[in-house]
Amino acid sequence: MENLIALLVAAPLLGAAVLLCGGRRLDRSGHWLGTVLAAASFVIGVVLFLDMLGRSADDRALHQHLFSWIPVEGFQADIAFQLDQLSMTFVLLITGVGTLIHVYSIAYMEHDERRRRFFGYLNLFLAAMLLLVIADNYLLLYFGWEGVGLASYLLIGFWQHKPSAATAAKKAFLVNRVGDIGLSIAIMLMFTTFGTFAFGPVLSSVGETGEGTLTAIGLMLLLAACGKSAQVPLQSWLGDAMEGPTPVSALIHAATMVTAGVYLIVRSGAIFNAAPNAQLAVVVVGAVTLLFGAIVGCAKDDIKKALAGSTMSQIGYMILAAGLGPIGYVFAIMHLVTHGFFKAGLFLGAGSVMHGMNDEVDMRKYGGLRTYMPVTFVTFGLGYLAIIGFPGLSGFFSKDKIIESAFAKGGAEGWILGGVALLGAAITAFYMTRVMLMTFFGEKRWQPDAEGQPPHPHESPKSMTIPMVILAFGSVFAGGFFSIGDRFLNWLEPVTGYDHGHAPISAATVTGATVVVLLIGVFLAWAMYGRRPVPVTAPRGSLLTRAARRDLLQDDFNHVVLVRGGEHLTRSLVYVDHTLVDGVVNGTAASVGGLSGRLRKLQNGYARSYAVSMFGGTAVLIAVTLLMRAV
Amino acid sequence: MSFPLLTATALVPAVGAIVTAAVPAARRAVAKTLALVFSLITLALAAIVFVRFEPGGDRYQLTESHAWIADFGVRYELGVDGIGVALIALTALLIPFVILAGWNDAEPQETGSSRWRPTQGFFALILMVEAMVILSFEATDVFLFYILFEAMLIPMYFLIGGFGDRAHSGSDQNAAAQRSYAAVKFLLYNLVGGLIMLAAVIGLYVVAGSFSLTEIAEARASGELEMATNTERLLFLGFFFAFAIKAPLWPLHTWLPNAMGEATAPVAVLITAVVDKVGTFAMLRFCLQLFPEASQWATPVILVLALISIVYGALLAVGQRDIKRLIAYASISHFGFIVLGIFAMTSQGQSGATLYMVNHGISTAALMLVAGFLISRRGSRLIADYGGVQKVAPVLAGTFLIGGLATLSLPGLAPFVSEFLVLVGTFARYPVAGIIATSGIVLAALYTLVLYQRTMTGPVKPEVKSMPDLKARELAVVAPLIALLIFLGVFPKPLTEIINPAVEHTMSDVQKKDPRPEVEAAQ
């Protein structure tokens, strides 16, 4: 059975290779090949899952060793896989949502002449993401980590002829590289501390080293997670990444890749458990991002950017939960899975709306669309109810558990984190209701596009709506299914461990409070965007609104300090190199050997003089050695 | 006596150079084909060397030794260790691609002059360089090595000065002047290094009474030959200075951007991917083996210079407006990594550095040759003259991107393996240096992706609108290099297998042991 693991990666990798090298012959069938191979990977995942269910909880991990990757004295890196319950959860999410999004893309990208390449990149992404979650050591994880970064770069910049897309792609890659410094250093620290970076040996020897080292490793892993999962302070790339085609935003920048940071922290739980200071940093990052993303989400008029802010915020919840240690690991992953359903569904819904509205993304130019695209409306609406945590739907169960866990952290820390999580829930309800109202309710504010064509909103074809329906199904039922009889908890506990913590208030109180803040958020949004007409051009807005529209000024900071500063630095260095370094070295040489005179003479262009100087050295050498012999 | 395989590997391209040069003026196509055939025979011989070399065997294998100038103890002594084998393989592998990529770079500009045969000369010079570089990887006699180290400057000088890049912003006269300046600068820098090395070679002979690397090293290891601390340090500096110019290490690097910018793309590959490797190779072979104490004495300064090279080269690459100069500065950054790995004095660092030499050769060749194809289409080296090429020539853009991704050490491509080994090997002994070097991965992404964005993406510029995609010959150059980058990125074992034992020898030369991990992790 373990021999199947490699096939999980091999199927989409084959697709990527064939589609990207295959040439135009495959233009007419390539998307089917890509979709079939994604589905094949899903089927293999299901087979492995059923097999795993058949074994006892402590005996579920499978291992497959392919070959030695980098064999160097004292350094052992293998191409080897480990499939346990945590990896399995991701495999099913990645291949399941991935396959649905392949199907959706067939119609969504129908009129793009480079559709074959799009599917090649999607397959490449699946292969890399699967590698990331089934690797059995940190270096191979790094391989997948950068692989998804590459796929993300290629897909954000898929419409490269748009300068904004090309810039966004580059930005995403660069910001992620800053995070990669963290992952590199973490792996190096593991190597010098444990002599290895395979999960098993490292995580089981944590107790033998000091807390200082573990804190350093933990902080470096957190830096990596911040890059990939768009957490403060490395969050700035995610909003721009919405330049990519919408299915990409759904799959990579909502459901799967951006959650890799959560995976990394949960996978490294043993390290964080022994490094409370690193854990504190994790919860702070999670709590700050949770609010940051939510505030940004409130101010954006671009539907995809509002959803991107929301993604940032929801991953903030997961990171927060992961930073709580065994109290929160399981619920971080549970929210990650339910979020995968409803956020992918929301993005696909947004894509469907754009599809019918001449690719317009400004929600101020939507309005009243519910009757024109009923399936999109219903599925998007269910995703909306799920994300705000409407009782009974997926998000209700998973988010509520995180808020409870935050309180259960205990002490002042617990109260603060719980309070932040509750506040976040209120803002989530606000901005998502705003999106819902501006898009599907109110009056039509449709505008003709650049060519003067008025939009003719229509429902999308079946191949797009069916994936949306399936995801909506998950958005509604997954949370309840996971929670009944603590199914999800029992499934993951053998890998992540579990701790109740010390809840200062009862679970029922937390749930009640969550519902109350939810209603407040919805009501405020309705008062602002439902009761009153929405202006087509955005009002100036308060200082906070204006700052939030600009991603709370972080981009402006980056631009002034990093971009401008960097430009000045490199420009002056080019000058220094040309005049100072070159000049000093040449000048020294000249003053030592009178080289400048020779340089001038040589430039006269007599080849003979070069030959003379060349062989002069050899002649001197021979003469001296002969002399040595003589004496 | 067994077949002198090492001599043959160097002799075939030398003979090829003479044969190619002798082809009559009118038969240019024959000359090109002959050059390609000779380079392929060399590749076959290098492959035999690779296969015949036994990783577990003696330190130097396939040895040959003949009296040469008996009067003063100079011998024609050859032998290869794993490091030499890997670099011979790299050289022999790259030359056919260099020849194929430069297929049309040296056509005579005006017809009718029967005496001047640029095409024949161009390819003969390339083969001449190949012969000397291969022999310098094989020489275990210091005198022989010195001669080759100096002599390879001659064909290189003519390749840079005589066959410049036709894409030039200035007038023809201006271009010729800049080219000549670049060639002379290349020559003078390397000659100065050579002169100082010459003094050190003489000094070594005075002290040791022999030119034989193996003899001196043995005598040093057994304690028969003792050197005064200051003598050893001076000799070390003499050798190191020459190698640091060739490598090149900051602040001795300024000849490289000129030379790579003005030369044709294949010659630029020859400079950075092949000839410069002799410098870093010689650091491992001669500096560490002959002067182990002095090497350790100089390590702190060299590490600092290497770190400056890494960061400074990358920052300068970001600031370039000329595609080829950008790649040159990127190479300076990469040479910093190689030197860092050598002087970190760990198994991982030195294995990584050796692997880095090979991988950098392949990745820079891929990037530079595609850049050359691009430049020849538009007739400009300036980044700003391009834009939107991806739309009109997707295969060219795709291969350029892969070359760039290799340059920024993306996992899955060969350079990642070597760069990570260098970083981890450095970090194990010098954590701060390791962390500073790691920052290089962001800068590498910056200069590579900015280059790609400005040339390949965005709206199509009118001047590139009719640009053709890669032709069959060009694809035949790039595709195998890319395949190799992927293969060695996932399965570098064939190389590490032969490099590891050689590195172990070098580590014992300098009497260094790898730092032990803090915890013996449960396996």
PDB file of N, CA and C in Angstrom, chain A residues 473-545:
ATOM      1  N   PHE A 473     -21.915  22.180  -0.485  1.00  0.00           N
ATOM      2  CA  PHE A 473     -22.304  21.026   0.312  1.00  0.00           C
ATOM      3  C   PHE A 473     -21.324  20.844   1.469  1.00  0.00           C
ATOM      4  N   GLY A 474     -20.042  20.898   1.144  1.00  0.00           N
ATOM      5  CA  GLY A 474     -19.013  20.793   2.185  1.00  0.00           C
ATOM      6  C   GLY A 474     -19.094  21.950   3.164  1.00  0.00           C
ATOM      7  N   SER A 475     -19.375  23.160   2.646  1.00  0.00           N
ATOM      8  CA  SER A 475     -19.455  24.325   3.523  1.00  0.00           C
ATOM      9  C   SER A 475     -20.562  24.160   4.550  1.00  0.00           C
ATOM     10  N   VAL A 476     -21.612  23.475   4.143  1.00  0.00           N
ATOM     11  CA  VAL A 476     -22.746  23.321   5.056  1.00  0.00           C
ATOM     12  C   VAL A 476     -22.490  22.195   6.054  1.00  0.00           C
ATOM     13  N   PHE A 477     -22.061  21.046   5.551  1.00  0.00           N
ATOM     14  CA  PHE A 477     -22.088  19.850   6.397  1.00  0.00           C
ATOM     15  C   PHE A 477     -20.759  19.428   7.014  1.00  0.00           C
ATOM     16  N   ALA A 478     -19.633  19.851   6.436  1.00  0.00           N
ATOM     17  CA  ALA A 478     -18.352  19.299   6.906  1.00  0.00           C
ATOM     18  C   ALA A 478     -18.143  19.538   8.396  1.00  0.00           C
ATOM     19  N   GLY A 479     -18.406  20.768   8.856  1.00  0.00           N
ATOM     20  CA  GLY A 479     -18.154  21.097  10.265  1.00  0.00           C
ATOM     21  C   GLY A 479     -18.934  20.201  11.189  1.00  0.00           C
ATOM     22  N   GLY A 480     -20.228  20.036  10.916  1.00  0.00           N
ATOM     23  CA  GLY A 480     -21.066  19.196  11.752  1.00  0.00           C
ATOM     24  C   GLY A 480     -20.580  17.760  11.736  1.00  0.00           C
ATOM     25  N   PHE A 481     -20.238  17.278  10.524  1.00  0.00           N
ATOM     26  CA  PHE A 481     -19.782  15.899  10.383  1.00  0.00           C
ATOM     27  C   PHE A 481     -18.513  15.669  11.202  1.00  0.00           C
ATOM     28  N   PHE A 482     -17.600  16.633  11.165  1.00  0.00           N
ATOM     29  CA  PHE A 482     -16.350  16.490  11.905  1.00  0.00           C
ATOM     30  C   PHE A 482     -16.580  16.508  13.414  1.00  0.00           C
ATOM     31  N   SER A 483     -17.583  17.292  13.835  1.00  0.00           N
ATOM     32  CA  SER A 483     -17.729  17.536  15.267  1.00  0.00           C
ATOM     33  C   SER A 483     -18.545  16.473  15.983  1.00  0.00           C
ATOM     34  N   ILE A 484     -19.455  15.830  15.261  1.00  0.00           N
ATOM     35  CA  ILE A 484     -20.292  14.833  15.919  1.00  0.00           C
ATOM     36  C   ILE A 484     -19.409  13.693  16.416  1.00  0.00           C
ATOM     37  N   GLY A 485     -19.482  13.451  17.687  1.00  0.00           N
ATOM     38  CA  GLY A 485     -18.669  12.387  18.295  1.00  0.00           C
ATOM     39  C   GLY A 485     -17.189  12.694  18.221  1.00  0.00           C
ATOM     40  N   ASP A 486     -16.829  13.989  18.121  1.00  0.00           N
ATOM     41  CA  ASP A 486     -15.418  14.398  18.074  1.00  0.00           C
ATOM     42  C   ASP A 486     -14.631  13.621  17.030  1.00  0.00           C
ATOM     43  N   ARG A 487     -15.264  13.361  15.888  1.00  0.00           N
ATOM     44  CA  ARG A 487     -14.596  12.542  14.865  1.00  0.00           C
ATOM     45  C   ARG A 487     -13.225  13.087  14.501  1.00  0.00           C
ATOM     46  N   PHE A 488     -13.177  14.390  14.195  1.00  0.00           N
ATOM     47  CA  PHE A 488     -11.933  14.967  13.710  1.00  0.00           C
ATOM     48  C   PHE A 488     -10.850  14.928  14.790  1.00  0.00           C
ATOM     49  N   LEU A 489     -11.296  15.197  16.020  1.00  0.00           N
ATOM     50  CA  LEU A 489     -10.368  15.169  17.151  1.00  0.00           C
ATOM     51  C   LEU A 489      -9.749  13.790  17.314  1.00  0.00           C
ATOM     52  N   ASN A 490     -10.578  12.763  17.264  1.00  0.00           N
ATOM     53  CA  ASN A 490     -10.072  11.409  17.440  1.00  0.00           C
ATOM     54  C   ASN A 490      -9.143  10.997  16.309  1.00  0.00           C
ATOM     55  N   TRP A 491      -9.432  11.519  15.137  1.00  0.00           N
ATOM     56  CA  TRP A 491      -8.637  11.191  13.945  1.00  0.00           C
ATOM     57  C   TRP A 491      -7.226  11.765  14.058  1.00  0.00           C
ATOM     58  N   LEU A 492      -7.134  13.032  14.455  1.00  0.00           N
ATOM     59  CA  LEU A 492      -5.834  13.699  14.437  1.00  0.00           C
ATOM     60  C   LEU A 492      -5.050  13.559  15.742  1.00  0.00           C
ATOM     61  N   GLU A 493      -5.749  13.280  16.836  1.00  0.00           N
ATOM     62  CA  GLU A 493      -5.085  13.318  18.137  1.00  0.00           C
ATOM     63  C   GLU A 493      -3.814  12.468  18.215  1.00  0.00           C
ATOM     64  N   PRO A 494      -3.800  11.263  17.618  1.00  0.00           N
ATOM     65  CA  PRO A 494      -2.573  10.460  17.725  1.00  0.00           C
ATOM     66  C   PRO A 494      -1.351  11.170  17.154  1.00  0.00           C
ATOM     67  N   VAL A 495      -1.567  12.099  16.215  1.00  0.00           N
ATOM     68  CA  VAL A 495      -0.428  12.795  15.612  1.00  0.00           C
ATOM     69  C   VAL A 495      -0.114  14.086  16.360  1.00  0.00           C
ATOM     70  N   THR A 496      -1.146  14.872  16.651  1.00  0.00           N
ATOM     71  CA  THR A 496      -0.901  16.211  17.174  1.00  0.00           C
ATOM     72  C   THR A 496      -0.995  16.286  18.689  1.00  0.00           C
ATOM     73  N   GLY A 497      -1.608  15.320  19.295  1.00  0.00           N
ATOM     74  CA  GLY A 497      -1.858  15.404  20.738  1.00  0.00           C
ATOM     75  C   GLY A 497      -3.029  16.330  21.009  1.00  0.00           C
ATOM     76  N   TYR A 498      -3.580  16.270  22.229  1.00  0.00           N
ATOM     77  CA  TYR A 498      -4.690  17.158  22.564  1.00  0.00           C
ATOM     78  C   TYR A 498      -4.692  17.462  24.054  1.00  0.00           C
ATOM     79  N   ASP A 499      -5.081  18.683  24.375  1.00  0.00           N
ATOM     80  CA  ASP A 499      -5.118  19.126  25.761  1.00  0.00           C
ATOM     81  C   ASP A 499      -6.348  20.015  25.904  1.00  0.00           C
ATOM     82  N   HIS A 500      -7.097  19.835  26.989  1.00  0.00           N
ATOM     83  CA  HIS A 500      -8.305  20.651  27.163  1.00  0.00           C
ATOM     84  C   HIS A 500      -8.003  22.095  27.487  1.00  0.00           C
ATOM     85  N   GLY A 501      -6.880  22.334  28.126  1.00  0.00           N
ATOM     86  CA  GLY A 501      -6.600  23.677  28.614  1.00  0.00           C
ATOM     87  C   GLY A 501      -7.449  23.996  29.833  1.00  0.00           C
ATOM     88  N   HIS A 502      -7.509  25.281  30.215  1.00  0.00           N
ATOM     89  CA  HIS A 502      -8.299  25.663  31.388  1.00  0.00           C
ATOM     90  C   HIS A 502      -9.299  26.715  30.960  1.00  0.00           C
ATOM     91  N   ALA A 503     -10.474  26.289  30.555  1.00  0.00           N
ATOM     92  CA  ALA A 503     -11.466  27.253  30.092  1.00  0.00           C
ATOM     93  C   ALA A 503     -11.995  28.057  31.270  1.00  0.00           C
ATOM     94  N   PRO A 504     -11.906  29.399  31.231  1.00  0.00           N
ATOM     95  CA  PRO A 504     -12.418  30.221  32.324  1.00  0.00           C
ATOM     96  C   PRO A 504     -13.941  30.362  32.250  1.00  0.00           C
ATOM     97  N   ILE A 505     -14.492  30.156  31.064  1.00  0.00           N
ATOM     98  CA  ILE A 505     -15.949  30.248  30.914  1.00  0.00           C
ATOM     99  C   ILE A 505     -16.412  29.022  30.154  1.00  0.00           C
ATOM    100  N   SER A 506     -17.687  28.724  30.279  1.00  0.00           N
ATOM    101  CA  SER A 506     -18.183  27.491  29.674  1.00  0.00           C
ATOM    102  C   SER A 506     -18.254  27.622  28.162  1.00  0.00           C
ATOM    103  N   ALA A 507     -18.245  26.484  27.498  1.00  0.00           N
ATOM    104  CA  ALA A 507     -18.317  26.470  26.044  1.00  0.00           C
ATOM    105  C   ALA A 507     -19.595  27.128  25.566  1.00  0.00           C
ATOM    106  N   ALA A 508     -20.674  26.898  26.306  1.00  0.00           N
ATOM    107  CA  ALA A 508     -21.961  27.470  25.891  1.00  0.00           C
ATOM    108  C   ALA A 508     -21.902  28.992  25.912  1.00  0.00           C
ATOM    109  N   THR A 509     -21.227  29.556  26.910  1.00  0.00           N
ATOM    110  CA  THR A 509     -21.097  31.011  26.986  1.00  0.00           C
ATOM    111  C   THR A 509     -20.367  31.547  25.763  1.00  0.00           C
ATOM    112  N   VAL A 510     -19.266  30.857  25.399  1.00  0.00           N
ATOM    113  CA  VAL A 510     -18.486  31.297  24.244  1.00  0.00           C
ATOM    114  C   VAL A 510     -19.356  31.244  22.995  1.00  0.00           C
ATOM    115  N   THR A 511     -20.063  30.133  22.829  1.00  0.00           N
ATOM    116  CA  THR A 511     -20.908  29.998  21.649  1.00  0.00           C
ATOM    117  C   THR A 511     -21.953  31.109  21.613  1.00  0.00           C
ATOM    118  N   GLY A 512     -22.551  31.358  22.776  1.00  0.00           N
ATOM    119  CA  GLY A 512     -23.545  32.431  22.836  1.00  0.00           C
ATOM    120  C   GLY A 512     -22.941  33.767  22.441  1.00  0.00           C
ATOM    121  N   ALA A 513     -21.766  34.057  22.993  1.00  0.00           N
ATOM    122  CA  ALA A 513     -21.111  35.324  22.681  1.00  0.00           C
ATOM    123  C   ALA A 513     -20.798  35.411  21.193  1.00  0.00           C
ATOM    124  N   THR A 514     -20.346  34.290  20.608  1.00  0.00           N
ATOM    125  CA  THR A 514     -20.010  34.280  19.184  1.00  0.00           C
ATOM    126  C   THR A 514     -21.235  34.637  18.352  1.00  0.00           C
ATOM    127  N   VAL A 515     -22.377  34.051  18.712  1.00  0.00           N
ATOM    128  CA  VAL A 515     -23.595  34.326  17.950  1.00  0.00           C
ATOM    129  C   VAL A 515     -24.006  35.788  18.102  1.00  0.00           C
ATOM    130  N   VAL A 516     -23.844  36.326  19.301  1.00  0.00           N
ATOM    131  CA  VAL A 516     -24.213  37.727  19.524  1.00  0.00           C
ATOM    132  C   VAL A 516     -23.352  38.656  18.678  1.00  0.00           C
ATOM    133  N   VAL A 517     -22.029  38.471  18.700  1.00  0.00           N
ATOM    134  CA  VAL A 517     -21.170  39.381  17.931  1.00  0.00           C
ATOM    135  C   VAL A 517     -21.431  39.230  16.434  1.00  0.00           C
ATOM    136  N   LEU A 518     -21.760  38.007  16.037  1.00  0.00           N
ATOM    137  CA  LEU A 518     -22.087  37.756  14.640  1.00  0.00           C
ATOM    138  C   LEU A 518     -23.284  38.614  14.219  1.00  0.00           C
ATOM    139  N   LEU A 519     -24.306  38.607  15.078  1.00  0.00           N
ATOM    140  CA  LEU A 519     -25.516  39.364  14.747  1.00  0.00           C
ATOM    141  C   LEU A 519     -25.216  40.865  14.701  1.00  0.00           C
ATOM    142  N   ILE A 520     -24.366  41.306  15.622  1.00  0.00           N
ATOM    143  CA  ILE A 520     -24.001  42.730  15.611  1.00  0.00           C
ATOM    144  C   ILE A 520     -23.319  43.093  14.291  1.00  0.00           C
ATOM    145  N   GLY A 521     -22.377  42.247  13.879  1.00  0.00           N
ATOM    146  CA  GLY A 521     -21.661  42.510  12.629  1.00  0.00           C
ATOM    147  C   GLY A 521     -22.599  42.551  11.444  1.00  0.00           C
ATOM    148  N   VAL A 522     -23.488  41.571  11.363  1.00  0.00           N
ATOM    149  CA  VAL A 522     -24.429  41.516  10.243  1.00  0.00           C
ATOM    150  C   VAL A 522     -25.313  42.749  10.255  1.00  0.00           C
ATOM    151  N   PHE A 523     -25.784  43.112  11.433  1.00  0.00           N
ATOM    152  CA  PHE A 523     -26.700  44.255  11.526  1.00  0.00           C
ATOM    153  C   PHE A 523     -26.017  45.547  11.058  1.00  0.00           C
ATOM    154  N   LEU A 524     -24.772  45.757  11.524  1.00  0.00           N
ATOM    155  CA  LEU A 524     -24.049  46.970  11.129  1.00  0.00           C
ATOM    156  C   LEU A 524     -23.885  47.042   9.616  1.00  0.00           C
ATOM    157  N   ALA A 525     -23.514  45.911   9.025  1.00  0.00           N
ATOM    158  CA  ALA A 525     -23.327  45.888   7.577  1.00  0.00           C
ATOM    159  C   ALA A 525     -24.644  46.178   6.873  1.00  0.00           C
ATOM    160  N   TRP A 526     -25.730  45.605   7.389  1.00  0.00           N
ATOM    161  CA  TRP A 526     -27.028  45.832   6.760  1.00  0.00           C
ATOM    162  C   TRP A 526     -27.406  47.312   6.869  1.00  0.00           C
ATOM    163  N   ALA A 527     -27.103  47.898   8.054  1.00  0.00           N
ATOM    164  CA  ALA A 527     -27.437  49.305   8.241  1.00  0.00           C
ATOM    165  C   ALA A 527     -26.676  50.186   7.261  1.00  0.00           C
ATOM    166  N   MET A 528     -25.461  49.802   6.934  1.00  0.00           N
ATOM    167  CA  MET A 528     -24.641  50.663   6.073  1.00  0.00           C
ATOM    168  C   MET A 528     -24.820  50.364   4.594  1.00  0.00           C
ATOM    169  N   TYR A 529     -25.015  49.091   4.258  1.00  0.00           N
ATOM    170  CA  TYR A 529     -25.014  48.735   2.835  1.00  0.00           C
ATOM    171  C   TYR A 529     -26.339  48.145   2.360  1.00  0.00           C
ATOM    172  N   GLY A 530     -27.204  47.748   3.296  1.00  0.00           N
ATOM    173  CA  GLY A 530     -28.468  47.144   2.895  1.00  0.00           C
ATOM    174  C   GLY A 530     -29.598  48.157   2.915  1.00  0.00           C
ATOM    175  N   ARG A 531     -29.633  48.967   3.964  1.00  0.00           N
ATOM    176  CA  ARG A 531     -30.727  49.901   4.141  1.00  0.00           C
ATOM    177  C   ARG A 531     -30.557  51.107   3.209  1.00  0.00           C
ATOM    178  N   ARG A 532     -29.306  51.489   2.997  1.00  0.00           N
ATOM    179  CA  ARG A 532     -29.034  52.673   2.167  1.00  0.00           C
ATOM    180  C   ARG A 532     -28.487  52.220   0.821  1.00  0.00           C
ATOM    181  N   PRO A 533     -28.704  53.004  -0.239  1.00  0.00           N
ATOM    182  CA  PRO A 533     -28.112  52.636  -1.529  1.00  0.00           C
ATOM    183  C   PRO A 533     -26.586  52.780  -1.488  1.00  0.00           C
ATOM    184  N   VAL A 534     -25.916  51.932  -2.262  1.00  0.00           N
ATOM    185  CA  VAL A 534     -24.453  51.945  -2.297  1.00  0.00           C
ATOM    186  C   VAL A 534     -24.011  52.871  -3.425  1.00  0.00           C
ATOM    187  N   PRO A 535     -23.191  53.890  -3.151  1.00  0.00           N
ATOM    188  CA  PRO A 535     -22.730  54.762  -4.238  1.00  0.00           C
ATOM    189  C   PRO A 535     -21.787  54.026  -5.188  1.00  0.00           C
ATOM    190  N   VAL A 536     -21.864  54.362  -6.483  1.00  0.00           N
ATOM    191  CA  VAL A 536     -21.035  53.676  -7.473  1.00  0.00           C
ATOM    192  C   VAL A 536     -19.561  54.045  -7.318  1.00  0.00           C
ATOM    193  N   THR A 537     -19.305  55.316  -7.046  1.00  0.00           N
ATOM    194  CA  THR A 537     -17.913  55.671  -6.755  1.00  0.00           C
ATOM    195  C   THR A 537     -17.738  55.701  -5.237  1.00  0.00           C
ATOM    196  N   ALA A 538     -16.605  55.190  -4.803  1.00  0.00           N
ATOM    197  CA  ALA A 538     -16.395  55.063  -3.370  1.00  0.00           C
ATOM    198  C   ALA A 538     -16.308  56.439  -2.719  1.00  0.00           C
ATOM    199  N   PRO A 539     -16.987  56.644  -1.588  1.00  0.00           N
ATOM    200  CA  PRO A 539     -16.820  57.895  -0.854  1.00  0.00           C
ATOM    201  C   PRO A 539     -15.399  57.979  -0.297  1.00  0.00           C
ATOM    202  N   ARG A 540     -15.012  59.204   0.061  1.00  0.00           N
ATOM    203  CA  ARG A 540     -13.651  59.416   0.534  1.00  0.00           C
ATOM    204  C   ARG A 540     -13.323  58.543   1.739  1.00  0.00           C
ATOM    205  N   GLY A 541     -14.277  58.475   2.653  1.00  0.00           N
ATOM    206  CA  GLY A 541     -14.088  57.571   3.781  1.00  0.00           C
ATOM    207  C   GLY A 541     -13.227  58.165   4.883  1.00  0.00           C
ATOM    208  N   SER A 542     -13.300  57.530   6.028  1.00  0.00           N
ATOM    209  CA  SER A 542     -12.528  57.998   7.181  1.00  0.00           C
ATOM    210  C   SER A 542     -11.051  57.677   6.974  1.00  0.00           C
ATOM    211  N   LEU A 543     -10.235  58.187   7.877  1.00  0.00           N
ATOM    212  CA  LEU A 543      -8.797  57.934   7.794  1.00  0.00           C
ATOM    213  C   LEU A 543      -8.503  56.436   7.800  1.00  0.00           C
ATOM    214  N   LEU A 544      -9.227  55.718   8.688  1.00  0.00           N
ATOM    215  CA  LEU A 544      -8.997  54.277   8.801  1.00  0.00           C
ATOM    216  C   LEU A 544      -9.377  53.577   7.503  1.00  0.00           C
ATOM    217  N   THR A 545     -10.538  53.980   6.940  1.00  0.00           N
ATOM    218  CA  THR A 545     -10.979  53.347   5.700  1.00  0.00           C
ATOM    219  C   THR A 545      -9.952  53.554   4.605  1.00  0.00           C
TER     220      THR A 545
END
